[in-house]
PDB file of C-alpha atoms in Angstrom:
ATOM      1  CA  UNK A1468      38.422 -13.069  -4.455  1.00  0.00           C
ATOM      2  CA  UNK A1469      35.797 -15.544  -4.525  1.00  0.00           C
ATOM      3  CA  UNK A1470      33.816 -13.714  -1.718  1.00  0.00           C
ATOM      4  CA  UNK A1471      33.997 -11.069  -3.211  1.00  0.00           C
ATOM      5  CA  UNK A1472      32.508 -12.298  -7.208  1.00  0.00           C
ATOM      6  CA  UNK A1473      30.381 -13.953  -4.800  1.00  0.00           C
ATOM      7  CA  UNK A1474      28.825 -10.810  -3.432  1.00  0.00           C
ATOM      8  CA  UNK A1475      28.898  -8.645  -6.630  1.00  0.00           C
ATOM      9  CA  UNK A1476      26.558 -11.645  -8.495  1.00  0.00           C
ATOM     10  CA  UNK A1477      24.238 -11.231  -5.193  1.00  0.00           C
ATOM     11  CA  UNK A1478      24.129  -7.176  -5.650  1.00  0.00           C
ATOM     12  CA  UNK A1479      23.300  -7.828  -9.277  1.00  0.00           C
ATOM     13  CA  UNK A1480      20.918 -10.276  -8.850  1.00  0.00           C
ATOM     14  CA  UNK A1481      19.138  -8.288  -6.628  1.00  0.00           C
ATOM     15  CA  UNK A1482      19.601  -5.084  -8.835  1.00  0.00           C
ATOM     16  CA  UNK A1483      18.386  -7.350 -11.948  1.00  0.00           C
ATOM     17  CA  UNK A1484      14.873  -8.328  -9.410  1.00  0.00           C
ATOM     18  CA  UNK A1485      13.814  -4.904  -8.694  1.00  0.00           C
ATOM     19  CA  UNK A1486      14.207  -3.491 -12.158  1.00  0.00           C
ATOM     20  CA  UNK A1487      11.955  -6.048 -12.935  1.00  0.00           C
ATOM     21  CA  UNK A1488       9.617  -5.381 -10.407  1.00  0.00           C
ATOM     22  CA  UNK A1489      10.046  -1.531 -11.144  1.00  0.00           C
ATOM     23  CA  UNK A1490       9.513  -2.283 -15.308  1.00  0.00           C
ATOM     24  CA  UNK A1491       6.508  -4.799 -14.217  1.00  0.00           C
ATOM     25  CA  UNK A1492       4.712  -2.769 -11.713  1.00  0.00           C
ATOM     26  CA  UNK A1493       4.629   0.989 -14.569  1.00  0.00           C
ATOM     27  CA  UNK A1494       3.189  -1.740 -17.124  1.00  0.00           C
ATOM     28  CA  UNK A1495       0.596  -2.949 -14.976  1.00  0.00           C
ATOM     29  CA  UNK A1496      -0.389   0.378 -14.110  1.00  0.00           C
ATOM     30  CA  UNK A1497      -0.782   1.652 -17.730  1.00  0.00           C
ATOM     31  CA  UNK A1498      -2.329  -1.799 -18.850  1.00  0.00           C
ATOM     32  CA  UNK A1499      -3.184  -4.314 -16.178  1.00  0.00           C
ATOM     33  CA  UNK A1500      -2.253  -7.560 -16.299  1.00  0.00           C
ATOM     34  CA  UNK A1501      -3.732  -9.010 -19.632  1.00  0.00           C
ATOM     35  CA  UNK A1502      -1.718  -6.235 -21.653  1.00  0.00           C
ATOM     36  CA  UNK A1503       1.638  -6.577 -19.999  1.00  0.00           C
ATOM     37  CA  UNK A1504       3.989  -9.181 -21.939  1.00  0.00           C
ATOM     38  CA  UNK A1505       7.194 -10.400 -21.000  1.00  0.00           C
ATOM     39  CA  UNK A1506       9.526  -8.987 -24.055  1.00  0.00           C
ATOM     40  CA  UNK A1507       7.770  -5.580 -23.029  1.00  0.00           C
ATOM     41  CA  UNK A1508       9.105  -5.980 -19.185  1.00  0.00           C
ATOM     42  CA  UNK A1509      12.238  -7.692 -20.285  1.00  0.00           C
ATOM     43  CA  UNK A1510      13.386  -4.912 -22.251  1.00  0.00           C
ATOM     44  CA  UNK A1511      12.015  -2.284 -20.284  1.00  0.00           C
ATOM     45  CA  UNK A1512      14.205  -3.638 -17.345  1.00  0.00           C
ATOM     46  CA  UNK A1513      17.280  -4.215 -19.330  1.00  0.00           C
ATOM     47  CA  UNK A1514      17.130  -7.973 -18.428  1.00  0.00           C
ATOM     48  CA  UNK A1515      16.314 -11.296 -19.958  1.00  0.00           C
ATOM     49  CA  UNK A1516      13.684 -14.061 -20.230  1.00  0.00           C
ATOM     50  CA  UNK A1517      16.397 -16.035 -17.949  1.00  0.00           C
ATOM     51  CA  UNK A1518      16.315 -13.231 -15.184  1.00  0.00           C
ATOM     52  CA  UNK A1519      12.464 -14.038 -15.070  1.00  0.00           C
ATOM     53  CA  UNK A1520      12.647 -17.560 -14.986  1.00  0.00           C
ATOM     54  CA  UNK A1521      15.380 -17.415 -12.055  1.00  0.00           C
ATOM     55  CA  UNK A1522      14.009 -15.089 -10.027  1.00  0.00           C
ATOM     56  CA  UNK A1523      10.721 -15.409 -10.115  1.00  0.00           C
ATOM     57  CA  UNK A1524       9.341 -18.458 -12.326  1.00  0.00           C
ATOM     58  CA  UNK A1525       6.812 -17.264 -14.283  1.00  0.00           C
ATOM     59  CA  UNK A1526       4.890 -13.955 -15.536  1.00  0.00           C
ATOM     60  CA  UNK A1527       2.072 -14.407 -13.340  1.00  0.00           C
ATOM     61  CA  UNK A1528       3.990 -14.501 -10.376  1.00  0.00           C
ATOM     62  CA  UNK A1529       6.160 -11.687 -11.577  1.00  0.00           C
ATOM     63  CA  UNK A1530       3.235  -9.553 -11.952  1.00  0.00           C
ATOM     64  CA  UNK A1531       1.817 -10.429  -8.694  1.00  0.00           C
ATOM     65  CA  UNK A1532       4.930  -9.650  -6.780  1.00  0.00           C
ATOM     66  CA  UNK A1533       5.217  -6.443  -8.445  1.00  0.00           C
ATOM     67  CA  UNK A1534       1.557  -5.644  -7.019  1.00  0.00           C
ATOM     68  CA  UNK A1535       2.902  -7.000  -3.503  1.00  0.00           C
ATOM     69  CA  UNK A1536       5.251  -4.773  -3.684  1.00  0.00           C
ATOM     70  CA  UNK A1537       4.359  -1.850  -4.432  1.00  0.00           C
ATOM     71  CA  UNK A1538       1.581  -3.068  -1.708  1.00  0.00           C
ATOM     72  CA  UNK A1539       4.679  -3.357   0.737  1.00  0.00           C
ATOM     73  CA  UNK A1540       5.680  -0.089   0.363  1.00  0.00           C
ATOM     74  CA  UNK A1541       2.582   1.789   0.598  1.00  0.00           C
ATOM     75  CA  UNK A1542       2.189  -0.558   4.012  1.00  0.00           C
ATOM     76  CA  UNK A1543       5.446   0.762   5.354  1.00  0.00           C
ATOM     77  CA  UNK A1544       4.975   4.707   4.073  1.00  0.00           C
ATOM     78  CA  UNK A1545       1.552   4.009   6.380  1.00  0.00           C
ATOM     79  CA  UNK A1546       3.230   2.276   9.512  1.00  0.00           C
ATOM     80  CA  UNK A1547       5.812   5.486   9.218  1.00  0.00           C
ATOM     81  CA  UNK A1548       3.029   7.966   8.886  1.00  0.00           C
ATOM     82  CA  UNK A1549       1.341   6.272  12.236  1.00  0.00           C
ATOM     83  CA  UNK A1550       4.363   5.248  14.469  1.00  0.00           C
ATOM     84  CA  UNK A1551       4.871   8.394  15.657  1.00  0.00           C
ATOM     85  CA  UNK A1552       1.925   8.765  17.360  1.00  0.00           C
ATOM     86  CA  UNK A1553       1.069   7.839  21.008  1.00  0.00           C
ATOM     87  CA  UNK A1554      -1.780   7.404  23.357  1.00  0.00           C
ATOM     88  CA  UNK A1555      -2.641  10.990  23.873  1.00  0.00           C
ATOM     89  CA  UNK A1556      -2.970  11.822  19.671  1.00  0.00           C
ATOM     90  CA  UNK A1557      -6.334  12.585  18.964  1.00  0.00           C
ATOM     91  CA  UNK A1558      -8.693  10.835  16.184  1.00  0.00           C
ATOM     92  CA  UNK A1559      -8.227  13.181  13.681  1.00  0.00           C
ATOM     93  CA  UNK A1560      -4.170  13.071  13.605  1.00  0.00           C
ATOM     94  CA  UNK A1561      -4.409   9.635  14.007  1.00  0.00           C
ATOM     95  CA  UNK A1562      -6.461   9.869  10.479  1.00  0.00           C
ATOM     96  CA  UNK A1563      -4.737  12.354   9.006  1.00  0.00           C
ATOM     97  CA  UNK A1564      -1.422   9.712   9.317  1.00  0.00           C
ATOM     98  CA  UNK A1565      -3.366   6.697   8.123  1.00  0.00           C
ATOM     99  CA  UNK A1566      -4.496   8.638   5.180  1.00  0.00           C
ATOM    100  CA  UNK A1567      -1.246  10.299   3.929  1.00  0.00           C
ATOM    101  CA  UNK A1568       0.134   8.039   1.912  1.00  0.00           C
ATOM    102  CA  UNK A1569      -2.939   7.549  -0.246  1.00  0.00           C
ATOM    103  CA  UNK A1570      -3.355  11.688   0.381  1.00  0.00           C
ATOM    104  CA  UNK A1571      -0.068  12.285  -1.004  1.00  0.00           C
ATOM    105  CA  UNK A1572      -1.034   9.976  -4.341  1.00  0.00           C
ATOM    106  CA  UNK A1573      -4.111  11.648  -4.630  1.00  0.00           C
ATOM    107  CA  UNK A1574      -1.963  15.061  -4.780  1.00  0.00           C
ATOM    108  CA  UNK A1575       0.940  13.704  -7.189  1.00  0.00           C
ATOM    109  CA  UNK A1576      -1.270  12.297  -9.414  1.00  0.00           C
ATOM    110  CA  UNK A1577      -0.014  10.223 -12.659  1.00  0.00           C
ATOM    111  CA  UNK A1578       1.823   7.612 -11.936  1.00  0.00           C
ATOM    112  CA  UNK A1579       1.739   7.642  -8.219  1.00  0.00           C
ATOM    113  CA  UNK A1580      -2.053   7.285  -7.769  1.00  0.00           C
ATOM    114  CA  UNK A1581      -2.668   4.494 -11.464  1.00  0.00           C
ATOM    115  CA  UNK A1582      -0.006   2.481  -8.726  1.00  0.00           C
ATOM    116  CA  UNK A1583      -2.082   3.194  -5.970  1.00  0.00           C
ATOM    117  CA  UNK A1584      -5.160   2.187  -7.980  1.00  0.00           C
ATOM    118  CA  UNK A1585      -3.291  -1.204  -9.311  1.00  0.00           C
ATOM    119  CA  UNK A1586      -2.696  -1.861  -5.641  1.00  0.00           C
ATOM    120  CA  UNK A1587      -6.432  -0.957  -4.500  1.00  0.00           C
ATOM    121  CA  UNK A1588      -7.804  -3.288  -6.815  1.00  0.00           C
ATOM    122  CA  UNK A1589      -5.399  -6.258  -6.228  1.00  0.00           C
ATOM    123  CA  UNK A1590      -6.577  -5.831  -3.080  1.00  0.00           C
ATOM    124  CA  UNK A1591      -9.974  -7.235  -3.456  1.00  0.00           C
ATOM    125  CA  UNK A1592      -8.878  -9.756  -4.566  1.00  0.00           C
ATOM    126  CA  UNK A1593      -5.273 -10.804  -3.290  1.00  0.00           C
ATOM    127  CA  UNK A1594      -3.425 -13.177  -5.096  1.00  0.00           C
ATOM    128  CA  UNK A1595      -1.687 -16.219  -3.208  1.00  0.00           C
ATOM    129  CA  UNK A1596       1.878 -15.517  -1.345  1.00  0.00           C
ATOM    130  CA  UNK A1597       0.428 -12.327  -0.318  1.00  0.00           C
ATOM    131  CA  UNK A1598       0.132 -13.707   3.581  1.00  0.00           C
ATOM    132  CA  UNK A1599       3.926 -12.909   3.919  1.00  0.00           C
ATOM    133  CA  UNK A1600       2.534  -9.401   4.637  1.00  0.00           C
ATOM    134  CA  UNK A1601       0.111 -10.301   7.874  1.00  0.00           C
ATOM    135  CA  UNK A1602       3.042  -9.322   9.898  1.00  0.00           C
ATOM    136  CA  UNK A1603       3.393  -5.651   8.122  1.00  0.00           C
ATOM    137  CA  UNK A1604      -0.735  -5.686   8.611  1.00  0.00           C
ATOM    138  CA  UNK A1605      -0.723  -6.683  12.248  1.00  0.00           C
ATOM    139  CA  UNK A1606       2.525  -4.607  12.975  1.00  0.00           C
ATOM    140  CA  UNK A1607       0.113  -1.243  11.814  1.00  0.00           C
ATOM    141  CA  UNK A1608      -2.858  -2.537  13.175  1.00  0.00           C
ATOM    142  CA  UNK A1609      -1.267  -2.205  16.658  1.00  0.00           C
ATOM    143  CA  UNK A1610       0.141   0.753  16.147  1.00  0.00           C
ATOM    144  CA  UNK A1611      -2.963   2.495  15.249  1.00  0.00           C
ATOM    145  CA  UNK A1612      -5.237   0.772  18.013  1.00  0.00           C
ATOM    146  CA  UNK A1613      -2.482   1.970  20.585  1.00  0.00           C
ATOM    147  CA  UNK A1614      -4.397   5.468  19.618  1.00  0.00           C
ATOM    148  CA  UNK A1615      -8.097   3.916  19.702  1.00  0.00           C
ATOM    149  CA  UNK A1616      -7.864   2.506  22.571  1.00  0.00           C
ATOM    150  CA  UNK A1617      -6.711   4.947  24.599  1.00  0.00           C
ATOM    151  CA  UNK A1618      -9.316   7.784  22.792  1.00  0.00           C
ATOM    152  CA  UNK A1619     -12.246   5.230  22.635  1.00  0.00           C
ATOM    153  CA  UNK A1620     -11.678   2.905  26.143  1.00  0.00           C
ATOM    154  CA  UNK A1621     -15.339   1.730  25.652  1.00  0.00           C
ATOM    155  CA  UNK A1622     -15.101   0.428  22.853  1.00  0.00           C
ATOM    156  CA  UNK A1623     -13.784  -2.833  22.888  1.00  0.00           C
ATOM    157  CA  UNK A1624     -11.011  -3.952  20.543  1.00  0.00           C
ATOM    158  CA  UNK A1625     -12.501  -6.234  18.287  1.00  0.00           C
ATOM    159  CA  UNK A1626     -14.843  -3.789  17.129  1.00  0.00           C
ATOM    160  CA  UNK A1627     -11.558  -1.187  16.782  1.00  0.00           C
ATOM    161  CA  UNK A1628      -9.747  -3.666  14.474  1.00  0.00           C
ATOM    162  CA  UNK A1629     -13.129  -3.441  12.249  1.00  0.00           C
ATOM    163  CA  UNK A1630     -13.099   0.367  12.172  1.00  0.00           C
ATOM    164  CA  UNK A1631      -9.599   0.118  11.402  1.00  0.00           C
ATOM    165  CA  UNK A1632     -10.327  -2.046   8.687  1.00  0.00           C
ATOM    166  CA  UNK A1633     -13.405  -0.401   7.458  1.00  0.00           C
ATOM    167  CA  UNK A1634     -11.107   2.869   7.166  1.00  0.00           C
ATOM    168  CA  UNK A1635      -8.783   1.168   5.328  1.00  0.00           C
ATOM    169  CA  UNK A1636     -10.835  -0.048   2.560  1.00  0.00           C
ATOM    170  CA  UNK A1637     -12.610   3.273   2.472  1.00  0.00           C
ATOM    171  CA  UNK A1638      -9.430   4.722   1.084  1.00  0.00           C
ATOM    172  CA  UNK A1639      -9.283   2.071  -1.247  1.00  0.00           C
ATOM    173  CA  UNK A1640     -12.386   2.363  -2.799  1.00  0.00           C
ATOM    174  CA  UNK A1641     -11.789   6.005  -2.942  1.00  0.00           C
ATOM    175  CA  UNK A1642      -8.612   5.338  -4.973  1.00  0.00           C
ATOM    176  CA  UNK A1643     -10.640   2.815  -7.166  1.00  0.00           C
ATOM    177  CA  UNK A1644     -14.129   5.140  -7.752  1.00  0.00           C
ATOM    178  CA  UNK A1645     -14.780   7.981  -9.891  1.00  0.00           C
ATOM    179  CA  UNK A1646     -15.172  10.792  -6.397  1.00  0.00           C
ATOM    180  CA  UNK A1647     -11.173   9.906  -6.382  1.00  0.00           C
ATOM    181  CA  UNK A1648     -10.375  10.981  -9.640  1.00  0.00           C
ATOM    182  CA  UNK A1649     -12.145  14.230  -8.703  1.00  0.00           C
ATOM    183  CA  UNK A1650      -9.167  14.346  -6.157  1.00  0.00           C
ATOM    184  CA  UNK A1651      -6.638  14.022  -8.647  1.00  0.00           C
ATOM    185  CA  UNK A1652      -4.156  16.788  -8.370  1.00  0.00           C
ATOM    186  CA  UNK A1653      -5.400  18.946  -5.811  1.00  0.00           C
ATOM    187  CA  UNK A1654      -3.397  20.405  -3.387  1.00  0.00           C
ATOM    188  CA  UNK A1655      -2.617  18.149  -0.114  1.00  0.00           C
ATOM    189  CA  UNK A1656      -4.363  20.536   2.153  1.00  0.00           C
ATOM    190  CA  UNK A1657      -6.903  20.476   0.657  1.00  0.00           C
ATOM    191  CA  UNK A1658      -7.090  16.671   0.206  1.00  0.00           C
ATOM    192  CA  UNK A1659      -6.897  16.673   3.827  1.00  0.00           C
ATOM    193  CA  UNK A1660      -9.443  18.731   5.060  1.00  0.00           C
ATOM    194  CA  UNK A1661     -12.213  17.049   3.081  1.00  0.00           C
ATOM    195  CA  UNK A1662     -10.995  13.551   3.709  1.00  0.00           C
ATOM    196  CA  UNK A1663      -9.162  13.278   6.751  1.00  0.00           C
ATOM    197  CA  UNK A1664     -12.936  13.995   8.888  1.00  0.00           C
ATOM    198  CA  UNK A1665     -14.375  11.412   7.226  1.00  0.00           C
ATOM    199  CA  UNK A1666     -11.026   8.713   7.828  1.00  0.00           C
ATOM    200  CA  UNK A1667     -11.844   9.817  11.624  1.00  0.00           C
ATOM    201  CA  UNK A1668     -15.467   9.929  11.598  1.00  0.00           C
ATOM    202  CA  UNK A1669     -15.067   5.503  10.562  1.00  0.00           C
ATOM    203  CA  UNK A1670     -12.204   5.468  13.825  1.00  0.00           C
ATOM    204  CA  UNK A1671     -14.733   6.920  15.780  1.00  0.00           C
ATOM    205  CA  UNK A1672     -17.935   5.470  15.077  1.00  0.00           C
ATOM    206  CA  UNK A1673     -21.570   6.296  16.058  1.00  0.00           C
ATOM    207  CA  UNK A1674     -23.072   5.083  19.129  1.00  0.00           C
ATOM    208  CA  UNK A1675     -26.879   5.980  20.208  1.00  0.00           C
ATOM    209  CA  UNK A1676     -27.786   6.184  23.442  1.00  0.00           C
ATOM    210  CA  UNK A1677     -31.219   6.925  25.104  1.00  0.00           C
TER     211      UNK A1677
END
């Protein structure tokens, strides 16, 4: 019996976290940070100042691990997008996976791309605890320069880690600036075929010769 009051407190503790995270993470996105207040999350999660306090401390780091979240999943819906590909995928499928997630915001719109945007921007700025996630980072990075190097063998891989990384922050500016909005809400294919080029054109780089 004891085991098992035992486990029903963890499943509702954990429940209790991400509806707080969930409630957190729509306010941020309609308000940012300075207009989000703890009643407003409290109530919007069903939960209490307590809950807070217990799982996570404080607003601030409430809010924060909300955005890391949200960061986290975006980070695996990438990793998924890439994983399937191997040495022989070309540049442009291997940008086409590394942009769909943020593609697929771009296409839904609402909700899904303000959350992309909150991420985007936390991104330039990360808050602390947020170096948890250098394994997800390194885990994709590997992934995706299993395609470079095998499509780009002159290139040596410190310079593929920077196009890699240079991609990735292209996409989030492009969430962030006003060309993205113009995105908004058109259809994925057609998302695609004017960004994905460009996504490959940073794998591949320019090199002049002669």
């Amino acid at each position: 019996m004891g085991t098992g009051r035992s486990d029903l407190r963890r499943e509702n503790g954990q429940r209790t976290r991400q509806e707080l995270l969930t409630a957190t993470m729509e306010l941020l996105s309609q308000r940012g940070q300075e207009g989000v207040t703890l009643r407003e999350i409290t109530e919007n999660a069903g939960a209490n100042v307590a809950a807070v306090s217990y799982h996570f401390g404080s607003l601030k780091t409430l809010c924060d691990s909300a955005v890391e979240h949200a960061l986290e999943r975006y980070l695996d819906a990438q990793f998924q997008a890439v994983a399937h590909l191997d040495p022989t995928s070309t540049l442009e499928e291997l940008a086409a996976a590394f942009a769909r997630p943020m593609v697929l915001a771009f296409a839904a719109g609402g909700q899904d791309l303000v959350v992309m945007r909150t991420v985007a921007r936390a991104g330039i700025d990360p808050p602390q605890g947020w170096e948890r996630l250098n394994g997800k980072f390194e885990e994709g990075r590997r992934t995706v320069l299993r395609v470079l190097s095998a499509q780009l063998p002159e290139v040596d891989e410190e310079e593929l880690v920077f196009r890699t990384r240079c991609a990735a922050g292209m996409l989030n500016w492009l969430a962030l600036a006003p060309i993205g909005t113009e995105l908004a809400t058109r259809p994925v294919e057609q998302i695609e075929r004017l960004l994905n080029p460009v996504v490959a054109g940073a794998f591949h780089g320019y090199s002049h010769t002669g």
